[in-house]
Amino acid sequence: MLRKLSSPSKATLKHREIFEEIKKKIDSGEWEENRTIPTERDLAEYYYSSRTTIRKAIERLKQRGYLHSVHGQGTFVLPPQSREKNLLHSLTDDIRAKGGKPAQKIIEMGFTQVSDVIRKNLELDHETHSVFFIKRIRYSGSVPIGIHSSWLALDVNTEITEKELLDTGSLYTLLEQKLGLKALEATELISARLPSKQEQEYLALESNEVILNCSRVTLSVTRKPMEYVEMAYSSARYLYKTRITKDNFSV
Amino acid sequence: MLRKLSSPSKATLKHREIFEEIKKKIDSGEWEENRTIPTERDLAEYYYSSRTTIRKAIERLKQRGYLHSVHGQGTFVLPPQSREKNLLHSLTDDIRAKGGKPAQKIIEMGFTQVSDVIRKNLELDHETHSVFFIKRIRYSGSVPIGIHSSWLALDVNTEITEKELLDTGSLYTLLEQKLGLKALEATELISARLPSKQEQEYLALESNEVILNCSRVTLSVTRKPMEYVEMAYSSARYLYKTRITKDNFSV
DNA sequence: TAGTGGTCTAGACCACACC
DNA sequence: GTGTGGTCTAGACCACTAT
């Protein structure tokens, strides 16, 4: 089952294709954990490509905790618990991964005045006076997990409707599909604090629960801030998990 | 001022050298922000190297928020606030970066019984009954920031002394210098909770402050868990900051 | 000694941006 | 067009791990 070469157009990148195929073999269990995968030279031959391209695909899988190379020995499949993403967190995906059913209730939605905090975080000029605001409660099934307040640097003509958001489920998916806004990177600040009265109510907090607060500025592929979001989570129902890697260079 | 070639021994990797030199030019301001750096082809010629090697160095600097490339235009220097590390957080460095003087007080230190939580996190076998435990309060100047409780998978013969830790300042530096234990990656779980009586005392917490709790399992370069640490921070004096990037592939 | 991953080269062609 | 970064190749040599 040798790979056929795809046309050299932009649609499919070779290292990306190979990345996906290897990932599939690991996810499916065809390549078992703690065992070596074929050598880089063999893979290059198998996929009609060069070692450089194979190495690029493998490099990605290492970053994601799928593989691990030992000089002189080979490249090993890591156990599933290593496979953490430190990509942009999506609560929708998080809840699904834990077997829950993501749901949400929209509390508020529409254009609103720009405050100083928002202007600073979204790097707005002084001509911009309104941003799109969405406040919603996120649930896993019927259990409230957190409150998300998003401010989006949208043009005043481009409205998002409640129906669209509820149908799509994920705000990022909607922004990408409808407006072509793709997230590139984000900076997150995580802190802890006591809940407000409103938060206690919305999240049905027990008396000993506090708020895990995460505020994020998301940059689009053009490196303009596209979103500022404050996420207030119930400390008992949400954990922030992240995987930190030292890359090959800093060793 | 062309670069002389270093010997092809292991001591200096070419792309690493180039990475450092470019980083230096950006840090020093010689290459100004929002302006382009020389083209990859020019850099390759300048450093007597190939484009591939230059690209590897630039890739690293992009991951760290130093540079940003636009297809067809060039590679730009990003403003300093983009330059966040999502490497292993070192509180010593964090405090220094904010102009504080890192200090610490050791509360407890020595070998201790292995509990179930520790056994699980450090993946210890049933023959291992003791681990090295360090509990210390971390300060910026005289202000307490957090309490660190570390459990280290050390051999019973390899003791760490209080003096060594205080002299070195950073536990990671000490582990690397004394025992050759190098950290490769870590998984962190961040949560929020109310403080215990002891924490209130140690951290001199105000009544409205809570605890930002971070627990981390650190893997060494051999991918064995080398450390489990619980970090309890004053919510008013510590923020957890992280930068999340989508790499080129997932766009 | 044979086989592995790690580094590096010199070149090719493509896609994109600016003139 | 010309010049830029993005992808890919085919090969070389090195360093490490087994046997």
Coordinates of C-alpha atoms (C1' of nucleotides) in Angstrom, one line a residue:
Chain A
M1 CA 0.0 0.0 0.0
L2 CA 2.5 2.6 -1.1
R3 CA 1.5 6.2 -1.1
K4 CA 0.7 7.8 -4.4
L5 CA 2.2 11.2 -4.8
S6 CA -0.3 14.1 -4.7
S7 CA 0.0 16.9 -7.1
P8 CA 2.5 19.5 -5.9
S9 CA -0.2 22.1 -5.5
K10 CA -0.9 23.9 -2.3
A11 CA -3.8 21.7 -1.3
T12 CA -1.8 19.0 0.3
L13 CA 1.6 19.3 1.7
K14 CA 3.7 16.2 1.7
H15 CA 4.9 16.3 5.2
R16 CA 1.4 17.1 6.4
E17 CA 0.0 14.0 4.6
I18 CA 2.7 11.9 6.1
F19 CA 2.1 13.4 9.5
E20 CA -1.6 12.4 9.3
E21 CA -0.9 8.9 8.1
I22 CA 1.6 8.2 10.9
K23 CA -0.7 9.7 13.4
K24 CA -3.5 7.4 12.2
K25 CA -1.3 4.4 12.6
I26 CA -0.5 5.3 16.1
D27 CA -4.1 6.3 17.0
S28 CA -5.5 3.1 15.6
G29 CA -2.9 1.0 17.5
E30 CA -1.4 -0.4 14.3
W31 CA 1.9 0.9 15.6
E32 CA 2.0 -0.2 19.2
E33 CA 3.2 1.9 22.1
N34 CA 6.7 1.5 23.4
R35 CA 7.8 -0.1 20.1
T36 CA 9.8 1.5 17.4
I37 CA 8.3 2.8 14.1
P38 CA 10.2 2.1 10.8
T39 CA 13.4 4.0 10.4
E40 CA 13.5 7.4 8.7
R41 CA 15.2 6.0 5.7
D42 CA 12.6 3.3 5.3
L43 CA 9.7 5.7 5.7
A44 CA 11.3 8.0 3.1
E45 CA 11.4 5.1 0.6
Y46 CA 7.9 4.0 1.5
Y47 CA 6.4 7.4 1.0
Y48 CA 8.5 8.2 -2.1
S49 CA 10.0 11.2 -0.2
S50 CA 13.2 12.4 1.3
R51 CA 14.4 12.0 4.8
T52 CA 14.1 15.7 5.4
T53 CA 10.4 15.6 4.8
I54 CA 9.9 12.5 6.9
R55 CA 11.8 14.2 9.7
K56 CA 9.6 17.2 9.5
A57 CA 6.5 15.0 10.0
I58 CA 8.1 13.1 12.8
E59 CA 9.2 16.4 14.4
R60 CA 5.6 17.5 14.7
L61 CA 4.5 14.2 16.2
K62 CA 7.3 14.5 18.8
Q63 CA 6.1 18.0 19.8
R64 CA 2.6 16.5 20.3
G65 CA 3.8 13.7 22.5
Y66 CA 3.2 10.9 20.0
L67 CA 6.7 9.9 19.3
H68 CA 10.1 10.0 21.0
S69 CA 13.5 9.4 19.3
V70 CA 16.6 7.9 20.9
H71 CA 19.8 8.5 19.1
G72 CA 21.1 5.2 17.8
Q73 CA 18.1 3.2 18.8
G74 CA 15.1 4.4 16.9
T75 CA 11.8 6.3 17.2
F76 CA 9.3 5.0 19.7
V77 CA 5.6 5.3 20.1
L78 CA 4.7 7.0 23.4
P79 CA 1.7 5.9 25.6
P80 CA -1.6 7.8 25.0
Q81 CA -1.4 9.9 28.2
S82 CA 1.6 11.7 26.8
R83 CA -0.4 12.9 23.8
E84 CA -1.5 16.3 25.1
K85 CA -2.2 19.3 23.0
N86 CA -0.9 22.6 24.0
L87 CA -2.8 24.1 21.2
L88 CA -5.5 26.6 21.7
H89 CA -7.9 25.2 24.3
S90 CA -11.4 24.7 23.1
L91 CA -13.9 24.0 25.9
T92 CA -16.1 22.3 23.4
D93 CA -13.4 19.8 22.6
D94 CA -12.4 19.5 26.3
I95 CA -15.9 18.6 27.4
R96 CA -16.3 16.1 24.5
A97 CA -13.0 14.5 25.3
K98 CA -14.2 13.8 28.9
G99 CA -17.4 12.2 27.5
G100 CA -19.6 15.2 28.3
K101 CA -22.1 16.9 26.0
P102 CA -21.1 20.5 25.5
A103 CA -23.9 23.0 25.7
Q104 CA -24.3 26.7 26.2
K105 CA -26.7 29.4 27.1
I106 CA -26.3 32.9 25.7
I107 CA -26.8 35.6 28.2
E108 CA -25.9 38.6 26.2
M109 CA -24.9 39.3 22.6
G110 CA -24.4 42.3 20.4
F111 CA -22.3 45.4 19.9
T112 CA -21.3 47.3 23.0
Q113 CA -19.2 50.3 24.1
V114 CA -15.4 49.9 24.2
S115 CA -13.9 50.0 27.7
D116 CA -10.3 50.9 28.3
V117 CA -9.4 47.4 29.2
I118 CA -10.8 46.1 25.9
R119 CA -9.3 48.9 23.9
K120 CA -5.9 48.0 25.2
N121 CA -6.2 44.3 24.8
L122 CA -7.6 44.4 21.3
E123 CA -5.2 47.3 20.4
L124 CA -8.1 49.4 19.0
D125 CA -7.6 52.9 17.6
H126 CA -9.5 55.8 18.9
E127 CA -12.0 55.8 16.0
T128 CA -13.3 52.4 17.1
H129 CA -16.1 52.8 19.7
S130 CA -17.9 49.5 19.6
V131 CA -17.0 45.8 19.7
F132 CA -19.1 42.7 19.5
F133 CA -19.8 41.2 22.9
I134 CA -20.9 37.7 23.8
K135 CA -21.6 36.4 27.3
R136 CA -22.5 32.8 27.7
I137 CA -22.6 30.1 30.2
R138 CA -20.9 26.8 29.2
Y139 CA -22.3 23.5 30.3
S140 CA -21.3 19.9 30.2
G141 CA -24.7 18.3 30.0
S142 CA -26.7 20.3 32.5
V143 CA -23.8 21.1 34.8
P144 CA -22.5 24.7 34.5
I145 CA -18.7 24.8 34.0
G146 CA -17.9 28.4 33.4
I147 CA -18.8 31.8 32.1
H148 CA -17.2 33.1 28.9
S149 CA -17.3 36.8 28.1
S150 CA -15.8 37.5 24.6
W151 CA -15.1 40.8 23.0
L152 CA -14.5 40.6 19.2
A153 CA -12.9 43.2 17.0
L154 CA -15.7 42.9 14.4
D155 CA -16.8 45.4 11.8
V156 CA -20.1 47.0 12.7
N157 CA -21.7 45.5 9.6
T158 CA -20.8 41.9 10.4
E159 CA -23.3 40.7 12.9
I160 CA -23.2 37.2 14.4
T161 CA -26.6 35.8 15.2
E162 CA -27.5 33.7 18.2
K163 CA -28.8 30.9 16.0
E164 CA -25.5 30.7 14.1
L165 CA -23.5 30.4 17.3
L166 CA -25.8 27.7 18.8
D167 CA -25.8 25.8 15.5
T168 CA -22.1 25.8 15.2
G169 CA -21.4 25.2 18.9
S170 CA -17.9 26.6 18.8
L171 CA -17.2 30.3 18.4
Y172 CA -13.8 29.7 16.8
T173 CA -15.3 27.4 14.1
L174 CA -18.0 30.0 13.4
L175 CA -15.4 32.9 13.1
E176 CA -13.3 30.8 10.7
Q177 CA -16.2 29.6 8.6
K178 CA -18.2 32.8 8.4
L179 CA -15.5 35.5 8.5
G180 CA -12.3 33.7 7.6
L181 CA -10.8 34.7 10.9
K182 CA -8.2 32.1 11.8
A183 CA -6.6 32.1 15.2
L184 CA -2.8 32.0 15.1
E185 CA -1.7 32.2 18.7
A186 CA -2.9 33.4 22.1
T187 CA -1.5 34.6 25.4
E188 CA -3.3 33.5 28.5
L189 CA -3.2 34.8 32.0
I190 CA -4.5 32.5 34.7
S191 CA -5.5 33.6 38.2
A192 CA -7.7 32.7 41.1
R193 CA -10.2 34.7 43.0
L194 CA -13.4 34.7 45.0
P195 CA -16.6 34.6 43.0
S196 CA -19.0 37.4 42.6
K197 CA -22.7 37.1 43.6
Q198 CA -23.7 36.7 39.9
E199 CA -21.1 34.0 39.3
Q200 CA -22.2 32.1 42.4
E201 CA -25.7 32.1 40.9
Y202 CA -24.9 31.3 37.3
L203 CA -22.5 28.5 38.2
A204 CA -24.4 27.3 41.2
L205 CA -21.3 27.3 43.3
E206 CA -20.9 25.6 46.6
S207 CA -19.7 27.7 49.5
N208 CA -16.1 26.4 49.3
E209 CA -15.6 26.9 45.6
V210 CA -13.7 29.7 44.1
I211 CA -13.1 31.0 40.5
L212 CA -10.3 29.9 38.2
N213 CA -10.0 32.9 35.9
C214 CA -8.4 32.8 32.5
S215 CA -8.1 35.8 30.2
R216 CA -6.9 35.3 26.7
V217 CA -5.9 37.6 23.8
T218 CA -6.1 35.8 20.5
L219 CA -4.1 36.9 17.5
S220 CA -5.4 36.1 14.0
V221 CA -3.0 34.9 11.2
T222 CA -2.4 38.6 10.4
R223 CA -1.2 39.0 14.0
K224 CA -4.0 41.5 14.8
P225 CA -5.8 40.8 18.1
M226 CA -9.2 39.3 17.1
E227 CA -10.6 38.3 20.4
Y228 CA -10.3 39.1 24.1
V229 CA -12.0 36.6 26.4
E230 CA -12.5 36.3 30.1
M231 CA -13.3 32.8 31.3
A232 CA -14.5 32.3 34.8
Y233 CA -14.6 28.6 35.8
S234 CA -15.9 26.8 38.8
S235 CA -12.8 25.6 40.6
A236 CA -14.4 22.2 41.3
R237 CA -15.4 21.4 37.7
Y238 CA -12.6 22.7 35.6
L239 CA -8.8 22.1 35.6
Y240 CA -6.4 23.9 33.3
K241 CA -4.0 21.5 31.8
T242 CA -0.9 22.3 29.8
R243 CA 2.1 20.5 28.5
I244 CA 5.4 22.3 28.4
T245 CA 8.3 21.1 26.2
K246 CA 11.9 22.1 26.0
D247 CA 12.7 21.7 22.4
N248 CA 15.9 20.0 21.1
F249 CA 17.8 23.2 21.1
S250 CA 17.8 24.3 24.6
V251 CA 19.0 20.9 25.9
Chain B
M1 CA 32.5 40.6 10.6
L2 CA 31.8 37.3 9.0
R3 CA 31.3 34.2 11.2
K4 CA 34.2 31.8 11.4
L5 CA 33.1 28.2 11.2
S6 CA 33.3 26.3 14.3
S7 CA 34.7 22.8 14.3
P8 CA 32.0 20.3 13.4
S9 CA 32.2 18.7 16.8
K10 CA 29.2 18.3 19.1
A11 CA 30.1 21.3 21.3
T12 CA 28.5 23.9 19.0
L13 CA 25.6 23.3 16.6
K14 CA 25.6 25.6 13.7
H15 CA 21.9 26.4 13.8
R16 CA 22.2 27.0 17.5
E17 CA 25.1 29.4 17.1
I18 CA 23.1 31.3 14.4
F19 CA 20.0 31.3 16.6
E20 CA 22.0 32.9 19.4
E21 CA 23.6 35.5 17.2
I22 CA 20.3 36.6 15.7
K23 CA 18.7 36.6 19.1
K24 CA 21.4 38.9 20.3
K25 CA 20.9 41.3 17.4
I26 CA 17.2 41.5 18.3
D27 CA 17.7 41.8 22.0
S28 CA 20.3 44.5 21.6
G29 CA 18.1 46.4 19.3
E30 CA 20.6 46.3 16.4
W31 CA 17.7 44.8 14.4
E32 CA 14.7 47.0 15.1
E33 CA 11.2 45.8 15.8
N34 CA 8.7 45.8 13.0
R35 CA 11.5 45.9 10.4
T36 CA 12.7 43.0 8.3
I37 CA 15.9 41.1 9.0
P38 CA 18.1 40.0 6.1
T39 CA 16.8 37.4 3.7
E40 CA 17.4 33.8 4.3
R41 CA 19.6 33.6 1.3
D42 CA 21.7 36.5 2.5
L43 CA 22.0 35.1 6.0
A44 CA 23.1 31.7 4.6
E45 CA 25.9 33.4 2.7
Y46 CA 26.8 35.6 5.7
Y47 CA 27.1 32.7 8.0
Y48 CA 28.7 30.3 5.4
S49 CA 25.8 28.0 5.8
S50 CA 22.8 26.6 3.9
R51 CA 19.3 28.0 3.8
T52 CA 18.1 25.0 5.6
T53 CA 20.3 25.7 8.6
I54 CA 19.3 29.3 8.6
R55 CA 15.6 28.4 8.5
K56 CA 16.0 26.1 11.4
A57 CA 17.4 28.9 13.5
I58 CA 14.7 31.3 12.4
E59 CA 12.0 28.6 13.1
R60 CA 13.1 28.6 16.7
L61 CA 13.0 32.3 17.0
K62 CA 9.5 32.3 15.5
Q63 CA 8.3 29.8 18.1
R64 CA 9.6 32.1 20.8
G65 CA 7.9 35.2 19.5
Y66 CA 11.0 36.9 18.3
L67 CA 10.3 36.8 14.6
H68 CA 7.4 36.5 12.2
S69 CA 7.6 35.7 8.5
V70 CA 5.2 36.9 5.7
H71 CA 5.4 34.9 2.5
G72 CA 6.7 37.2 -0.2
Q73 CA 7.5 40.0 2.1
G74 CA 10.2 39.0 4.5
T75 CA 10.9 38.1 8.1
F76 CA 10.0 40.8 10.7
V77 CA 11.2 41.5 14.2
L78 CA 8.3 41.3 16.7
P79 CA 7.9 43.8 19.6
P80 CA 9.3 42.6 22.9
Q81 CA 5.9 41.9 24.5
S82 CA 5.5 39.0 22.1
R83 CA 8.6 37.3 23.4
E84 CA 7.1 35.0 25.9
K85 CA 8.6 31.7 26.8
N86 CA 6.4 28.7 27.2
L87 CA 9.4 26.8 28.4
L88 CA 9.5 25.4 31.9
H89 CA 8.6 28.1 34.2
S90 CA 11.2 29.0 36.7
L91 CA 10.0 31.2 39.6
T92 CA 13.6 32.4 40.1
D93 CA 13.6 33.7 36.6
D94 CA 10.1 35.1 36.8
I95 CA 10.8 37.1 39.9
R96 CA 14.1 38.4 38.4
A97 CA 12.3 39.4 35.2
K98 CA 9.9 41.6 37.2
G99 CA 12.9 43.2 39.0
G100 CA 12.4 41.3 42.2
K101 CA 15.0 39.5 44.3
P102 CA 14.3 35.8 44.5
A103 CA 14.7 34.4 47.9
Q104 CA 13.5 31.2 49.7
K105 CA 13.1 29.7 53.1
I106 CA 13.4 25.9 53.5
I107 CA 10.7 24.5 55.8
E108 CA 11.5 20.8 55.4
M109 CA 14.0 18.7 53.5
G110 CA 15.0 15.1 53.5
F111 CA 13.8 11.6 52.6
T112 CA 10.2 10.7 53.4
Q113 CA 7.6 8.0 53.0
V114 CA 6.1 7.5 49.5
S115 CA 2.4 8.2 49.5
D116 CA 0.0 6.8 46.8
V117 CA -0.3 10.2 45.0
I118 CA 3.5 10.5 44.8
R119 CA 4.0 6.9 43.7
K120 CA 1.5 7.4 40.9
N121 CA 2.9 10.7 39.7
L122 CA 6.5 9.6 39.8
E123 CA 5.6 6.1 38.4
L124 CA 7.6 4.4 41.2
D125 CA 7.8 0.7 41.5
H126 CA 6.7 -1.1 44.7
E127 CA 10.3 -1.5 45.9
T128 CA 10.8 2.2 46.2
H129 CA 9.6 3.4 49.6
S130 CA 11.2 6.8 50.1
V131 CA 11.6 9.9 48.0
F132 CA 13.4 13.2 48.6
F133 CA 11.1 15.9 49.8
I134 CA 11.6 19.7 49.9
K135 CA 9.1 22.2 51.1
R136 CA 10.0 25.8 50.8
I137 CA 8.5 29.3 50.8
R138 CA 9.5 31.4 47.8
Y139 CA 9.9 35.2 48.2
S140 CA 10.3 38.2 46.0
G141 CA 12.5 40.3 48.4
S142 CA 10.6 39.8 51.6
V143 CA 7.2 39.3 50.1
P144 CA 6.0 35.6 50.2
I145 CA 4.8 34.5 46.7
G146 CA 4.1 30.8 47.1
I147 CA 4.9 27.5 48.7
H148 CA 6.7 24.8 46.7
S149 CA 6.5 21.2 47.8
S150 CA 8.8 19.0 45.7
W151 CA 9.1 15.2 45.6
L152 CA 12.2 14.0 43.8
A153 CA 12.9 10.5 42.6
L154 CA 16.4 10.4 44.0
D155 CA 18.5 7.5 45.0
V156 CA 18.8 7.1 48.8
N157 CA 22.6 7.8 48.6
T158 CA 22.3 11.1 46.8
E159 CA 21.5 13.7 49.4
I160 CA 21.0 17.3 48.6
T161 CA 22.0 19.7 51.3
E162 CA 20.3 22.9 52.4
K163 CA 23.4 24.9 51.7
E164 CA 23.7 23.6 48.2
L165 CA 20.1 24.6 47.4
L166 CA 20.4 28.0 48.9
D167 CA 23.8 28.7 47.2
T168 CA 22.5 27.7 43.8
G169 CA 19.1 29.3 44.2
S170 CA 17.3 27.2 41.6
L171 CA 16.5 23.6 42.2
Y172 CA 16.6 22.8 38.5
T173 CA 20.1 24.3 38.2
L174 CA 21.2 22.2 41.2
L175 CA 19.8 19.0 39.8
E176 CA 21.4 19.5 36.5
Q177 CA 24.8 20.6 37.8
K178 CA 25.1 18.0 40.6
L179 CA 23.2 15.0 39.3
G180 CA 23.1 15.6 35.6
L181 CA 19.3 15.4 35.7
K182 CA 18.0 17.5 32.9
A183 CA 14.3 18.4 32.5
L184 CA 12.8 17.6 29.1
E185 CA 9.1 18.4 29.5
A186 CA 6.4 18.7 32.0
T187 CA 2.7 18.5 32.4
E188 CA 1.0 21.1 34.6
L189 CA -2.5 21.1 36.2
I190 CA -3.7 24.5 37.3
S191 CA -6.6 24.9 39.8
A192 CA -8.0 27.3 42.3
R193 CA -9.0 26.7 45.9
L194 CA -9.4 28.2 49.3
P195 CA -6.2 28.4 51.4
S196 CA -5.5 26.2 54.4
K197 CA -4.7 27.7 57.8
Q198 CA -1.0 27.0 57.3
E199 CA -1.0 28.6 53.9
Q200 CA -2.7 31.7 55.2
E201 CA 0.1 32.0 57.8
Y202 CA 3.1 31.2 55.5
L203 CA 1.9 33.5 52.8
A204 CA 0.4 36.2 55.0
L205 CA -2.8 36.1 53.0
E206 CA -5.4 38.8 53.1
S207 CA -9.0 37.6 53.8
N208 CA -10.1 37.9 50.2
E209 CA -7.1 36.0 48.7
V210 CA -7.3 32.4 47.5
I211 CA -4.7 29.9 46.3
L212 CA -3.7 29.4 42.7
N213 CA -2.5 25.8 42.7
C214 CA -0.2 24.3 40.1
S215 CA 1.0 20.7 40.2
R216 CA 3.6 19.6 37.8
V217 CA 5.2 16.3 36.8
T218 CA 8.6 16.8 35.2
L219 CA 10.2 14.3 32.9
S220 CA 13.9 14.1 32.5
V221 CA 15.6 13.6 29.1
T222 CA 15.3 9.8 29.6
R223 CA 11.5 10.4 29.9
K224 CA 11.4 9.1 33.5
P225 CA 9.4 11.3 35.9
M226 CA 12.1 13.1 38.0
E227 CA 10.0 15.5 40.0
Y228 CA 6.5 16.1 41.2
V229 CA 5.8 19.5 42.6
E230 CA 2.8 21.2 44.1
M231 CA 3.0 25.0 44.0
A232 CA 0.5 27.0 46.0
Y233 CA 0.6 30.7 45.1
S234 CA -1.0 33.8 46.6
S235 CA -3.7 34.7 44.0
A236 CA -2.8 38.4 44.5
R237 CA 0.9 38.1 43.9
Y238 CA 1.2 35.5 41.2
L239 CA -0.2 35.2 37.7
Y240 CA 0.3 32.2 35.5
K241 CA 1.1 33.3 32.0
T242 CA 1.4 31.1 29.0
R243 CA 1.7 31.5 25.3
I244 CA -0.1 29.1 23.0
T245 CA 0.9 28.8 19.3
K246 CA -0.6 27.0 16.5
D247 CA 2.2 25.8 14.4
N248 CA 2.4 26.0 10.7
F249 CA 0.8 22.7 10.1
S250 CA -2.5 23.1 11.8
V251 CA -3.4 26.3 10.0
Chain C
dT1 C1' 30.6 -3.4 12.4
dA2 C1' 26.1 -2.2 11.1
dG3 C1' 22.2 0.5 11.8
dT4 C1' 20.0 4.3 13.9
dG5 C1' 18.8 9.3 14.5
dG6 C1' 21.1 14.2 14.2
dT7 C1' 23.2 17.7 11.4
dC8 C1' 24.2 20.0 7.2
dT9 C1' 24.7 21.1 2.3
dA10 C1' 23.6 22.9 -2.5
dG11 C1' 20.4 23.1 -5.2
dA12 C1' 15.5 23.0 -7.3
dC13 C1' 10.8 24.6 -7.8
dC14 C1' 6.6 26.7 -5.9
dA15 C1' 3.5 30.5 -4.1
dC16 C1' 3.1 35.1 -2.8
dA17 C1' 3.9 40.3 -2.7
dC18 C1' 5.5 44.4 -4.7
dC19 C1' 6.8 47.2 -8.5
Chain D
dG1 C1' 9.5 40.9 -13.7
dT2 C1' 12.2 40.4 -9.3
dG3 C1' 12.7 39.0 -4.8
dT4 C1' 10.8 36.9 -0.8
dG5 C1' 9.6 32.9 2.2
dG6 C1' 7.7 27.7 1.8
dT7 C1' 8.5 23.1 0.3
dC8 C1' 11.2 19.3 -1.1
dT9 C1' 15.2 16.5 -2.8
dA10 C1' 19.4 13.4 -2.7
dG11 C1' 23.1 13.0 -0.7
dA12 C1' 27.0 13.5 2.8
dC13 C1' 29.0 13.0 7.3
dC14 C1' 28.6 12.7 12.4
dA15 C1' 27.4 10.5 17.0
dC16 C1' 25.3 7.1 19.4
dT17 C1' 23.7 2.1 20.4
dA18 C1' 23.6 -2.1 19.8
dT19 C1' 26.0 -6.8 18.5

